[in-house]
Structure formats: C-alpha cells, structure tokens
Amino acid sequence: MTSLDATHDPAARSWVESANEAGCDFPIQNLPFGAFSGEGGQGRIGVAIGNCVLDVPAAIETESITFGPEVACALSAETLNDFMSLGPAAWKRVRAALFAMLHEDAPRQDRLLRPMAETSMRLPAAIGDYTDFYAARHHATNVGRMFRPDGEPLMPNWLHLPVGYHGRASSIVVSGTDIVRPYGQLRPDEGPPVFGPCQLLDYELEFGAFVGIGNGMGTRVGIGEASEHLFGVVILNDWSARDVQKWEYQPLGPFNAKNFASTISPWVVTMEALTPFRAHGPERAAGDPPLLDYLTPAPGSRDSLDVQAEVTVSSKAMRRAGTPPMQLSRGTLADLSWSFAQMLAHHTSTGCPMHAGDLLGSGTVSGPEKSSRGCLLELTWRGTEPIELPDGTQRRFLQDGDELTINAWCESDRAARIGFGSCSGVILPPQDS
Ligand code: MN
C-alpha cells in the first residue's frame, strides 16, 4: 500500500524557481513523466518541473542521477512502457531520486532542463490497447434518458459491473494535435441513412489510467491489488460523433463514433504523486444492489481520486479577438461510481491479459449539477439548450475552428497542489479523401 513520504512534503521546494510558484501544475511534489522529441526526432523521457522539462536520459548519462542497469535502461527508452512495467517499488525509488536531485538543497543542474514551451511532447507510451468505460452514474443516466426516452435510463447491468467497450489505441493522440471532423453514416430524422461529415461533434471530459504491471493471459488482477498495477493518470478527451453513435450503437456498442480520435494530456501524473488525493469510495447509493466479491474494495481502501477538472472552449473568432476561453463545465473524478481499480479487476476477470502502457478511460465525468456535465450532449441536452459564446455565436455541438481544452488539478489543505497540465485540440474541417 502506498503511503506518504518526504516527496509529498508540502513545504518542499526546488532549485527550479518556477516550480515553487503558487498555482504551478508541476511543483516538486508532482514529478509527472512524459516523452518529448529529442534533436534527432527520437523520443526521450522527461519529467515536468515548474515550466521546464528535465531530460531524464541526459541526467543518467551525466551521472547526475544513478540507477541500476534495469531502471537506467528503461528510462533511456523512447516511451515509458518499460519503466511502467517495473512496478511500484522501482517507481517509488525513481521518484525519491528525482525529488532529491531537484530539491532546493541539491546543486543546480540547469543544463539538464529545457523550457517546456519549446519542447514538443509526444504520446507518453506506446498504447497497445485502449478500453473506455462508462463509470459516471449521472452521465450514464443522462445519456440513457436522451437515447432511450421510453425505457429505464440506467441499464440493469450498470449497477453490477463497470460497463465498457474496447476502443481503438491507434487513434489516441497527444494534446495539441488537430482533430479533423470525421465522416460517417448518419440517419436523418426522416428518410434513409446518408454518408457525410459528422454534424454533432462532441468532446467527453474523461481521465485515463495507464496500466503499469500487466497480467498473464488466464490470470486475474484482484480488486485488492488492482491500484498497485496502475502507473498513473492523464486527462482524456474522448471526441465523439453523436450522430454516428446514435445510429450505430445498438446492439454492439460504440464503433466509428469513437474511433477517429481521442486526445490525452502529455504528462502522466503517477499514482505515487496522487497518494495524498486518494479517497474512500467510490460510494454506492442507498438501495443499490450489493457488489460481487471480485468488485468489492477491501474495507478502508482508498480507490477514489480527488481530482478537479475544468473544460473551456474558444472559437476561432474568440482567439483572433484575444477573448479568453469560456468555461463550459467543471468536473471531479470523485463523481465516478466505479474506480480504476474496479475497472481493472473487472477487465481481467476473464483472464484478459493487460500490458504496460494499456489505457483505461473512465468514461465521461459528469456530476449531479448542470455545471458538472462532461460533454455538450448533456450540457445542451442534445442541442435543445444551446450555449452562448462571447463571440455572439451559439454552440449545440463543436464547430470547425473550435479549440477545446481540459485542465485538471488536485488541491487539499494537507498537500501541495499538483496539476495535470492541459489536454487540448482544435477542430479542423472535414477533408475529402
Ligand atoms: Mn467515452
């Protein structure tokens, strides 16, 4: 079980001055991992500190930090997969060493830093498999109401298992990648289906958890150990073509509506950094059926994460006029009814093998209030309640040129604030091909 140590000390400061500024996403207590493009275009592992990126292989090469051969080799790879596979003891050791090296009492090593603003980030891991869940009760209920107005909004299985579908790892892109409006088969209210550009393009506020330690085929990850298998968390925007989804999703679930792009933030905030923000839960509502044993968290386990998020939009006209982005909603990961640990335990309950770098999406994070609905489908209630933008236009769904950004952070009285950075993308017009 992870516990707090010196790396979580809220009073700790770094010789990287920008890391000590109030509101900074990347203080010394965070130390998230990512991958950036080196001079030759190859991937290099970095750690975010203040407004800089620490070049980890350079720190190893110059012996500014020393590890055994296995860890040194994993941290000199192009992606985080090998490091993710080493497990919590190695993650903790590396975090402690990075903390000591970046601490204000240690000698400055500015030559190992590069300005974050001038660093090109890439996907942190080679994502072998991606699964998206549906873990927020308010989202599942709202969508059920809209898509199946005549039935029970929540399907009977939803209260018994974390519902999910196998997504498309090949379409996951890193923040800053433009998103081309997809084509798809759409069925208008009247007449036969047509093929054309998606008209109801949406985002989904989600988080993604990276699997660290996998499991062999035919073995299960137990609920009690599932959190220890997870390496860390990123922001995830699961771009969604609602008109495609509405027509295709029955009987086998989402397909093309979800396979053209999903964006993740570049910095993986480790479970270790999130330790002060782990919370009891998730809570079951009164009257919910009891969970089966394989999904029941051990008493006192802290599998919920207290993470806050904000979604903003800015149109092309707003950006041209210098108008700041407009807030669409706020959300909290604590609103999930199923934890990442439960998702992993359920996913592997059949013996499905998971590997380091596999990604589990939470599903849209929506809370009880209108201001905490995590997508436009819910915010505008399928377009019936459009949103006014500061440029005088209205949004039911996303328009070409819109930039959608999700920021996320953790705050508490007892710990230093840590952030996830941002997850952003601009919608480009459909392309003929
Ligand atoms: Mn989703």
Tab-separated table of C-alpha atoms and ligand atoms in Angstrom:
chain	number	residue	atom	x	y	z
A	1	MET	CA	0.000	0.000	0.000
A	2	THR	CA	1.387	3.365	-0.944
A	3	SER	CA	1.890	5.875	1.814
A	4	LEU	CA	3.022	9.445	2.172
A	5	ASP	CA	6.761	10.112	2.382
A	6	ALA	CA	9.179	13.033	2.152
A	7	THR	CA	8.346	13.504	-1.560
A	8	HIS	CA	4.836	14.631	-0.566
A	9	ASP	CA	6.018	17.221	1.998
A	10	PRO	CA	4.025	20.373	1.148
A	11	ALA	CA	6.914	22.542	2.342
A	12	ALA	CA	9.485	21.054	-0.066
A	13	ARG	CA	10.916	23.430	-2.677
A	14	SER	CA	13.003	23.016	-5.801
A	15	TRP	CA	16.010	24.913	-7.174
A	16	VAL	CA	13.821	25.272	-10.287
A	17	GLU	CA	12.193	28.519	-9.089
A	18	SER	CA	9.124	28.297	-11.344
A	19	ALA	CA	8.192	25.032	-9.578
A	20	ASN	CA	7.715	26.942	-6.303
A	21	GLU	CA	5.221	29.478	-7.671
A	22	ALA	CA	1.665	29.276	-6.348
A	23	GLY	CA	-0.675	27.591	-8.805
A	24	CYS	CA	2.123	25.859	-10.718
A	25	ASP	CA	0.948	22.467	-12.034
A	26	PHE	CA	4.364	20.880	-11.647
A	27	PRO	CA	5.866	21.504	-8.202
A	28	ILE	CA	8.481	19.115	-6.819
A	29	GLN	CA	5.695	17.058	-5.176
A	30	ASN	CA	4.282	16.125	-8.621
A	31	LEU	CA	7.117	14.924	-10.920
A	32	PRO	CA	4.936	13.523	-13.738
A	33	PHE	CA	6.537	11.551	-16.563
A	34	GLY	CA	6.207	12.156	-20.286
A	35	ALA	CA	8.027	11.666	-23.575
A	36	PHE	CA	9.386	14.512	-25.702
A	37	SER	CA	11.046	14.738	-29.113
A	38	GLY	CA	14.812	14.911	-28.958
A	39	GLU	CA	17.016	16.676	-31.536
A	40	GLY	CA	17.082	13.655	-33.828
A	41	GLY	CA	13.306	13.261	-33.609
A	42	GLN	CA	13.533	10.255	-31.301
A	43	GLY	CA	11.516	10.019	-28.092
A	44	ARG	CA	13.151	10.884	-24.761
A	45	ILE	CA	11.693	10.500	-21.314
A	46	GLY	CA	11.171	13.729	-19.406
A	47	VAL	CA	9.833	14.857	-16.065
A	48	ALA	CA	7.902	18.114	-15.717
A	49	ILE	CA	9.248	20.519	-13.097
A	50	GLY	CA	7.940	24.102	-12.976
A	51	ASN	CA	7.928	25.465	-16.513
A	52	CYS	CA	10.724	23.106	-17.564
A	53	VAL	CA	11.256	19.541	-18.692
A	54	LEU	CA	14.021	17.528	-17.050
A	55	ASP	CA	15.848	15.457	-19.679
A	56	VAL	CA	15.988	12.155	-17.774
A	57	PRO	CA	18.386	10.218	-20.068
A	58	ALA	CA	20.745	13.231	-20.019
A	59	ALA	CA	20.654	13.167	-16.219
A	60	ILE	CA	21.548	9.475	-16.314
A	61	GLU	CA	24.294	9.908	-18.935
A	62	THR	CA	25.957	12.696	-16.947
A	63	GLU	CA	25.597	10.666	-13.743
A	64	SER	CA	23.616	13.470	-12.148
A	65	ILE	CA	21.356	10.662	-11.040
A	66	THR	CA	22.258	6.984	-10.844
A	67	PHE	CA	20.127	3.870	-11.087
A	68	GLY	CA	20.763	0.170	-11.571
A	69	PRO	CA	21.024	-1.041	-15.177
A	70	GLU	CA	17.397	-2.154	-15.452
A	71	VAL	CA	15.949	1.210	-14.377
A	72	ALA	CA	18.575	3.216	-16.302
A	73	CYS	CA	17.774	1.263	-19.463
A	74	ALA	CA	14.002	1.677	-19.016
A	75	LEU	CA	14.391	5.439	-18.517
A	76	SER	CA	16.568	5.729	-21.622
A	77	ALA	CA	13.857	4.255	-23.877
A	78	GLU	CA	11.689	6.281	-26.283
A	79	THR	CA	8.485	5.654	-24.335
A	80	LEU	CA	7.533	4.902	-20.742
A	81	ASN	CA	6.370	1.311	-21.339
A	82	ASP	CA	9.466	-0.390	-19.914
A	83	PHE	CA	9.535	1.888	-16.879
A	84	MET	CA	5.791	1.378	-16.341
A	85	SER	CA	6.341	-2.389	-16.302
A	86	LEU	CA	8.878	-2.237	-13.438
A	87	GLY	CA	6.261	-1.791	-10.735
A	88	PRO	CA	5.670	0.338	-7.623
A	89	ALA	CA	8.973	-0.313	-5.820
A	90	ALA	CA	11.010	0.942	-8.807
A	91	TRP	CA	8.601	3.857	-9.414
A	92	LYS	CA	8.987	4.919	-5.796
A	93	ARG	CA	12.795	4.679	-5.926
A	94	VAL	CA	12.998	6.777	-9.071
A	95	ARG	CA	10.610	9.360	-7.673
A	96	ALA	CA	12.703	9.670	-4.497
A	97	ALA	CA	15.903	10.098	-6.549
A	98	LEU	CA	14.344	12.745	-8.816
A	99	PHE	CA	12.996	14.548	-5.762
A	100	ALA	CA	16.427	14.595	-4.113
A	101	MET	CA	18.088	15.828	-7.313
A	102	LEU	CA	15.571	18.633	-7.884
A	103	HIS	CA	15.314	19.673	-4.209
A	104	GLU	CA	16.493	23.181	-3.321
A	105	ASP	CA	19.274	21.718	-1.152
A	106	ALA	CA	20.808	19.893	-4.146
A	107	PRO	CA	23.171	21.588	-6.630
A	108	ARG	CA	21.584	23.355	-9.601
A	109	GLN	CA	21.778	21.411	-12.864
A	110	ASP	CA	20.235	23.834	-15.325
A	111	ARG	CA	21.887	22.140	-18.304
A	112	LEU	CA	19.535	19.181	-17.824
A	113	LEU	CA	16.439	21.369	-18.226
A	114	ARG	CA	14.696	22.581	-21.329
A	115	PRO	CA	11.893	25.145	-21.477
A	116	MET	CA	8.550	23.351	-21.586
A	117	ALA	CA	7.177	25.945	-24.027
A	118	GLU	CA	9.822	24.955	-26.577
A	119	THR	CA	9.532	21.206	-26.037
A	120	SER	CA	7.455	19.051	-28.338
A	121	MET	CA	5.629	16.358	-26.393
A	122	ARG	CA	4.533	13.002	-27.789
A	123	LEU	CA	2.452	10.111	-26.535
A	124	PRO	CA	3.997	9.014	-23.227
A	125	ALA	CA	3.619	5.315	-24.037
A	126	ALA	CA	3.097	3.010	-26.977
A	127	ILE	CA	-0.541	2.259	-26.156
A	128	GLY	CA	-1.182	-1.356	-27.051
A	129	ASP	CA	-4.810	-1.493	-26.047
A	130	TYR	CA	-7.369	1.073	-25.004
A	131	THR	CA	-10.663	0.457	-23.225
A	132	ASP	CA	-13.217	3.136	-22.462
A	133	PHE	CA	-15.619	2.737	-19.546
A	134	TYR	CA	-18.877	4.442	-18.618
A	135	ALA	CA	-18.315	4.914	-14.897
A	136	ALA	CA	-20.185	8.140	-14.039
A	137	ARG	CA	-23.744	7.494	-12.995
A	138	HIS	CA	-25.018	10.946	-13.946
A	139	HIS	CA	-23.562	10.647	-17.451
A	140	ALA	CA	-24.993	7.153	-17.981
A	141	THR	CA	-28.387	8.287	-16.675
A	142	ASN	CA	-28.482	11.469	-18.788
A	143	VAL	CA	-27.435	9.667	-21.975
A	144	GLY	CA	-29.923	6.867	-21.283
A	145	ARG	CA	-32.697	9.459	-20.934
A	146	MET	CA	-31.833	11.059	-24.249
A	147	PHE	CA	-31.130	7.929	-26.317
A	148	ARG	CA	-33.841	5.716	-24.832
A	149	PRO	CA	-36.578	8.088	-23.622
A	150	ASP	CA	-39.121	5.291	-23.258
A	151	GLY	CA	-37.044	2.933	-21.094
A	152	GLU	CA	-35.170	2.910	-17.784
A	153	PRO	CA	-32.272	5.355	-18.282
A	154	LEU	CA	-29.777	3.142	-16.443
A	155	MET	CA	-29.427	-0.355	-17.895
A	156	PRO	CA	-29.804	-3.112	-15.274
A	157	ASN	CA	-26.177	-4.272	-15.643
A	158	TRP	CA	-24.791	-0.796	-14.903
A	159	LEU	CA	-25.139	-1.111	-11.125
A	160	HIS	CA	-23.410	-4.515	-11.106
A	161	LEU	CA	-20.347	-4.025	-13.326
A	162	PRO	CA	-18.264	-1.236	-14.849
A	163	VAL	CA	-19.649	-1.110	-18.398
A	164	GLY	CA	-17.062	-0.509	-21.112
A	165	TYR	CA	-16.092	-1.160	-24.723
A	166	HIS	CA	-12.805	-1.921	-26.420
A	167	GLY	CA	-11.577	1.277	-28.040
A	168	ARG	CA	-9.026	1.967	-30.710
A	169	ALA	CA	-5.476	2.586	-29.411
A	170	SER	CA	-4.290	3.683	-32.882
A	171	SER	CA	-6.442	6.817	-32.746
A	172	ILE	CA	-5.104	8.194	-29.452
A	173	VAL	CA	-3.172	11.419	-29.959
A	174	VAL	CA	-1.324	13.782	-27.662
A	175	SER	CA	-2.626	17.195	-26.640
A	176	GLY	CA	-2.139	19.844	-29.330
A	177	THR	CA	-2.931	17.508	-32.227
A	178	ASP	CA	-5.580	18.922	-34.585
A	179	ILE	CA	-8.779	16.894	-34.880
A	180	VAL	CA	-10.279	16.504	-38.361
A	181	ARG	CA	-14.066	16.366	-38.328
A	182	PRO	CA	-14.914	12.783	-39.266
A	183	TYR	CA	-17.273	11.496	-41.925
A	184	GLY	CA	-19.781	8.869	-41.025
A	185	GLN	CA	-23.055	7.164	-41.754
A	186	LEU	CA	-25.834	9.269	-40.290
A	187	ARG	CA	-29.541	8.696	-40.205
A	188	PRO	CA	-31.589	11.874	-40.501
A	189	ASP	CA	-34.923	12.053	-38.627
A	190	GLU	CA	-36.650	11.473	-41.979
A	191	GLY	CA	-35.509	9.197	-44.783
A	192	PRO	CA	-32.680	6.730	-45.334
A	193	PRO	CA	-29.134	6.962	-43.924
A	194	VAL	CA	-26.635	9.274	-45.626
A	195	PHE	CA	-22.817	9.451	-45.674
A	196	GLY	CA	-21.316	12.826	-44.783
A	197	PRO	CA	-19.408	14.927	-42.278
A	198	CYS	CA	-20.431	14.474	-38.651
A	199	GLN	CA	-22.851	17.247	-37.652
A	200	LEU	CA	-22.947	16.518	-33.914
A	201	LEU	CA	-19.273	16.532	-32.948
A	202	ASP	CA	-18.718	16.420	-29.180
A	203	TYR	CA	-15.980	16.086	-26.582
A	204	GLU	CA	-16.017	13.986	-23.415
A	205	LEU	CA	-14.249	15.020	-20.210
A	206	GLU	CA	-12.524	11.862	-19.008
A	207	PHE	CA	-9.426	10.643	-17.281
A	208	GLY	CA	-7.267	7.742	-18.402
A	209	ALA	CA	-5.271	5.374	-16.200
A	210	PHE	CA	-2.149	3.710	-17.568
A	211	VAL	CA	-1.586	0.089	-16.641
A	212	GLY	CA	1.915	-0.493	-15.261
A	213	ILE	CA	2.153	-4.114	-14.246
A	214	GLY	CA	0.125	-6.300	-16.537
A	215	ASN	CA	-1.201	-9.810	-16.038
A	216	GLY	CA	-0.677	-13.025	-17.917
A	217	MET	CA	-3.418	-14.481	-20.069
A	218	GLY	CA	-5.739	-16.576	-17.945
A	219	THR	CA	-4.841	-14.751	-14.706
A	220	ARG	CA	-6.897	-12.146	-12.886
A	221	VAL	CA	-5.916	-8.943	-11.110
A	222	GLY	CA	-7.684	-8.976	-7.747
A	223	ILE	CA	-9.545	-5.893	-6.550
A	224	GLY	CA	-7.232	-5.608	-3.532
A	225	GLU	CA	-4.098	-5.301	-5.660
A	226	ALA	CA	-5.525	-3.516	-8.714
A	227	SER	CA	-4.456	0.011	-7.686
A	228	GLU	CA	-0.848	-1.184	-7.361
A	229	HIS	CA	-0.943	-2.266	-11.024
A	230	LEU	CA	-1.714	1.261	-12.188
A	231	PHE	CA	1.158	3.586	-13.075
A	232	GLY	CA	-0.597	6.941	-13.342
A	233	VAL	CA	-3.343	9.116	-14.741
A	234	VAL	CA	-3.774	11.536	-17.668
A	235	ILE	CA	-6.596	13.781	-18.846
A	236	LEU	CA	-8.516	12.175	-21.718
A	237	ASN	CA	-10.847	13.838	-24.211
A	238	ASP	CA	-12.867	11.152	-25.969
A	239	TRP	CA	-14.029	13.048	-29.081
A	240	SER	CA	-17.409	11.649	-30.089
A	241	ALA	CA	-19.546	11.760	-33.236
A	242	ARG	CA	-23.001	11.750	-31.654
A	243	ASP	CA	-24.982	11.358	-34.882
A	244	VAL	CA	-22.853	8.375	-35.867
A	245	GLN	CA	-23.180	6.964	-32.339
A	246	LYS	CA	-26.962	7.283	-32.208
A	247	TRP	CA	-27.383	5.197	-35.373
A	248	GLU	CA	-24.688	2.578	-34.872
A	249	TYR	CA	-24.534	1.853	-31.142
A	250	GLN	CA	-27.143	-0.878	-30.852
A	251	PRO	CA	-26.646	-3.790	-30.442
A	252	LEU	CA	-22.842	-3.947	-30.021
A	253	GLY	CA	-21.948	-0.526	-28.623
A	254	PRO	CA	-19.866	2.394	-29.911
A	255	PHE	CA	-17.759	1.828	-33.012
A	256	ASN	CA	-16.961	4.536	-35.582
A	257	ALA	CA	-18.405	7.263	-33.336
A	258	LYS	CA	-15.358	6.789	-31.117
A	259	ASN	CA	-12.521	5.619	-33.336
A	260	PHE	CA	-11.360	8.761	-35.155
A	261	ALA	CA	-9.524	10.488	-32.258
A	262	SER	CA	-9.094	10.615	-28.509
A	263	THR	CA	-6.681	13.143	-27.013
A	264	ILE	CA	-4.609	12.690	-23.863
A	265	SER	CA	-2.531	15.159	-21.874
A	266	PRO	CA	1.214	14.515	-22.236
A	267	TRP	CA	2.164	14.241	-18.544
A	268	VAL	CA	1.340	11.067	-16.634
A	269	VAL	CA	0.677	12.029	-13.016
A	270	THR	CA	1.794	8.974	-11.074
A	271	MET	CA	-0.317	7.114	-8.552
A	272	GLU	CA	2.514	7.912	-6.148
A	273	ALA	CA	2.024	11.671	-6.669
A	274	LEU	CA	-1.746	11.172	-6.293
A	275	THR	CA	-1.418	9.400	-2.933
A	276	PRO	CA	-2.454	12.478	-0.869
A	277	PHE	CA	-5.570	12.752	-3.053
A	278	ARG	CA	-6.785	9.176	-2.786
A	279	ALA	CA	-10.171	8.971	-1.133
A	280	HIS	CA	-12.544	6.376	0.226
A	281	GLY	CA	-15.016	5.158	-2.260
A	282	PRO	CA	-16.488	5.184	-4.684
A	283	GLU	CA	-19.709	5.460	-2.753
A	284	ARG	CA	-22.726	3.295	-3.597
A	285	ALA	CA	-26.137	4.957	-3.452
A	286	ALA	CA	-28.739	3.794	-0.949
A	287	GLY	CA	-30.727	0.947	-2.465
A	288	ASP	CA	-28.018	-0.116	-4.919
A	289	PRO	CA	-27.533	-3.876	-5.111
A	290	PRO	CA	-24.501	-5.310	-3.291
A	291	LEU	CA	-21.336	-5.793	-5.326
A	292	LEU	CA	-19.991	-9.235	-6.111
A	293	ASP	CA	-16.844	-10.063	-4.151
A	294	TYR	CA	-14.430	-9.617	-7.065
A	295	LEU	CA	-15.502	-5.959	-7.347
A	296	THR	CA	-15.794	-5.186	-3.616
A	297	PRO	CA	-12.968	-2.967	-2.375
A	298	ALA	CA	-11.254	-4.021	0.839
A	299	PRO	CA	-12.555	-2.100	3.867
A	300	GLY	CA	-10.732	1.193	4.206
A	301	SER	CA	-9.281	1.094	0.691
A	302	ARG	CA	-8.864	4.452	-0.971
A	303	ASP	CA	-9.503	3.825	-4.641
A	304	SER	CA	-11.261	7.095	-5.486
A	305	LEU	CA	-9.212	10.049	-6.674
A	306	ASP	CA	-9.986	13.640	-5.718
A	307	VAL	CA	-9.098	15.372	-8.991
A	308	GLN	CA	-10.780	18.533	-10.295
A	309	ALA	CA	-11.189	19.466	-13.952
A	310	GLU	CA	-12.307	22.461	-15.978
A	311	VAL	CA	-13.403	22.421	-19.617
A	312	THR	CA	-13.107	25.530	-21.792
A	313	VAL	CA	-13.906	26.329	-25.412
A	314	SER	CA	-12.710	29.105	-27.679
A	315	SER	CA	-13.868	29.711	-31.217
A	316	LYS	CA	-11.518	30.858	-33.957
A	317	ALA	CA	-13.135	34.320	-33.757
A	318	MET	CA	-12.566	34.456	-29.984
A	319	ARG	CA	-8.889	33.579	-30.399
A	320	ARG	CA	-8.482	36.189	-33.143
A	321	ALA	CA	-10.097	38.834	-30.939
A	322	GLY	CA	-7.981	37.838	-27.947
A	323	THR	CA	-11.075	36.793	-25.976
A	324	PRO	CA	-10.173	34.352	-23.208
A	325	PRO	CA	-11.608	30.824	-23.482
A	326	MET	CA	-15.073	30.331	-21.997
A	327	GLN	CA	-15.675	27.789	-19.249
A	328	LEU	CA	-18.150	25.093	-20.271
A	329	SER	CA	-18.125	22.946	-17.149
A	330	ARG	CA	-16.296	21.795	-14.035
A	331	GLY	CA	-15.990	18.168	-13.021
A	332	THR	CA	-14.471	15.964	-10.384
A	333	LEU	CA	-13.123	12.445	-10.678
A	334	ALA	CA	-14.728	11.752	-7.300
A	335	ASP	CA	-18.070	11.637	-9.185
A	336	LEU	CA	-17.161	8.264	-10.718
A	337	SER	CA	-19.171	5.361	-9.346
A	338	TRP	CA	-16.521	2.847	-10.400
A	339	SER	CA	-12.824	3.237	-9.575
A	340	PHE	CA	-9.957	2.462	-11.958
A	341	ALA	CA	-9.150	-0.447	-9.622
A	342	GLN	CA	-12.640	-1.896	-10.170
A	343	MET	CA	-12.304	-1.342	-13.928
A	344	LEU	CA	-9.013	-3.265	-13.988
A	345	ALA	CA	-10.325	-6.080	-11.782
A	346	HIS	CA	-13.394	-6.435	-13.988
A	347	HIS	CA	-11.411	-6.163	-17.249
A	348	THR	CA	-9.093	-9.001	-16.209
A	349	SER	CA	-11.810	-11.094	-14.533
A	350	THR	CA	-11.968	-13.345	-17.585
A	351	GLY	CA	-8.175	-13.663	-17.736
A	352	CYS	CA	-7.845	-10.972	-20.404
A	353	PRO	CA	-4.130	-10.061	-20.494
A	354	MET	CA	-3.180	-6.424	-19.903
A	355	HIS	CA	0.206	-4.901	-20.683
A	356	ALA	CA	2.261	-1.943	-19.530
A	357	GLY	CA	1.006	1.088	-21.453
A	358	ASP	CA	-2.582	-0.120	-21.862
A	359	LEU	CA	-5.010	2.707	-21.193
A	360	LEU	CA	-8.309	2.597	-19.266
A	361	GLY	CA	-10.662	5.527	-19.948
A	362	SER	CA	-13.031	6.491	-17.126
A	363	GLY	CA	-15.978	7.447	-19.272
A	364	THR	CA	-17.433	10.948	-19.257
A	365	VAL	CA	-17.116	12.541	-15.840
A	366	SER	CA	-20.476	14.151	-15.092
A	367	GLY	CA	-21.836	15.195	-11.716
A	368	PRO	CA	-25.308	16.000	-10.459
A	369	GLU	CA	-25.350	19.701	-11.385
A	370	LYS	CA	-25.770	21.071	-14.884
A	371	SER	CA	-22.424	22.866	-14.487
A	372	SER	CA	-20.728	19.489	-13.964
A	373	ARG	CA	-21.956	17.777	-17.130
A	374	GLY	CA	-18.917	16.500	-19.001
A	375	CYS	CA	-19.949	16.800	-22.670
A	376	LEU	CA	-22.043	19.001	-24.952
A	377	LEU	CA	-24.615	16.251	-25.478
A	378	GLU	CA	-25.574	16.674	-21.820
A	379	LEU	CA	-24.771	20.393	-21.440
A	380	THR	CA	-27.040	21.389	-24.345
A	381	TRP	CA	-29.385	18.428	-23.832
A	382	ARG	CA	-28.840	17.111	-27.367
A	383	GLY	CA	-28.717	20.599	-28.770
A	384	THR	CA	-32.072	21.745	-27.397
A	385	GLU	CA	-30.434	24.207	-24.964
A	386	PRO	CA	-27.655	25.911	-26.942
A	387	ILE	CA	-24.789	27.729	-25.227
A	388	GLU	CA	-23.928	31.362	-25.997
A	389	LEU	CA	-20.278	32.081	-26.738
A	390	PRO	CA	-18.691	35.512	-26.112
A	391	ASP	CA	-18.338	36.000	-29.888
A	392	GLY	CA	-22.140	36.063	-30.225
A	393	THR	CA	-22.458	32.608	-31.778
A	394	GLN	CA	-24.238	29.604	-30.292
A	395	ARG	CA	-22.996	26.087	-29.730
A	396	ARG	CA	-25.077	22.929	-29.740
A	397	PHE	CA	-22.057	20.873	-30.766
A	398	LEU	CA	-18.487	21.751	-31.790
A	399	GLN	CA	-17.849	23.888	-34.882
A	400	ASP	CA	-14.783	23.867	-37.134
A	401	GLY	CA	-12.083	26.065	-35.616
A	402	ASP	CA	-13.226	25.476	-32.022
A	403	GLU	CA	-10.474	24.743	-29.539
A	404	LEU	CA	-11.495	22.532	-26.617
A	405	THR	CA	-9.231	22.432	-23.567
A	406	ILE	CA	-9.417	20.429	-20.348
A	407	ASN	CA	-7.285	21.385	-17.353
A	408	ALA	CA	-7.089	19.307	-14.186
A	409	TRP	CA	-5.526	19.580	-10.741
A	410	CYS	CA	-5.637	18.265	-7.167
A	411	GLU	CA	-5.979	20.522	-4.145
A	412	SER	CA	-6.165	19.830	-0.428
A	413	ASP	CA	-5.338	21.552	2.865
A	414	ARG	CA	-2.863	18.825	3.726
A	415	ALA	CA	-0.871	18.567	0.486
A	416	ALA	CA	0.811	20.698	-2.155
A	417	ARG	CA	-1.417	21.452	-5.139
A	418	ILE	CA	-0.440	19.398	-8.196
A	419	GLY	CA	-1.732	19.725	-11.748
A	420	PHE	CA	-2.069	17.638	-14.885
A	421	GLY	CA	-1.334	20.432	-17.368
A	422	SER	CA	-3.816	20.617	-20.202
A	423	CYS	CA	-5.413	18.464	-22.866
A	424	SER	CA	-6.312	20.465	-25.942
A	425	GLY	CA	-7.344	20.120	-29.566
A	426	VAL	CA	-8.659	22.284	-32.445
A	427	ILE	CA	-11.392	21.014	-34.784
A	428	LEU	CA	-10.443	21.151	-38.489
A	429	PRO	CA	-12.981	20.966	-41.335
A	430	PRO	CA	-13.712	17.544	-42.855
A	431	GLN	CA	-11.234	16.518	-45.530
A	432	ASP	CA	-12.051	14.911	-48.866
A	433	SER	CA	-10.013	11.797	-49.413
B	1	MN	MN	-16.035	7.991	-23.684
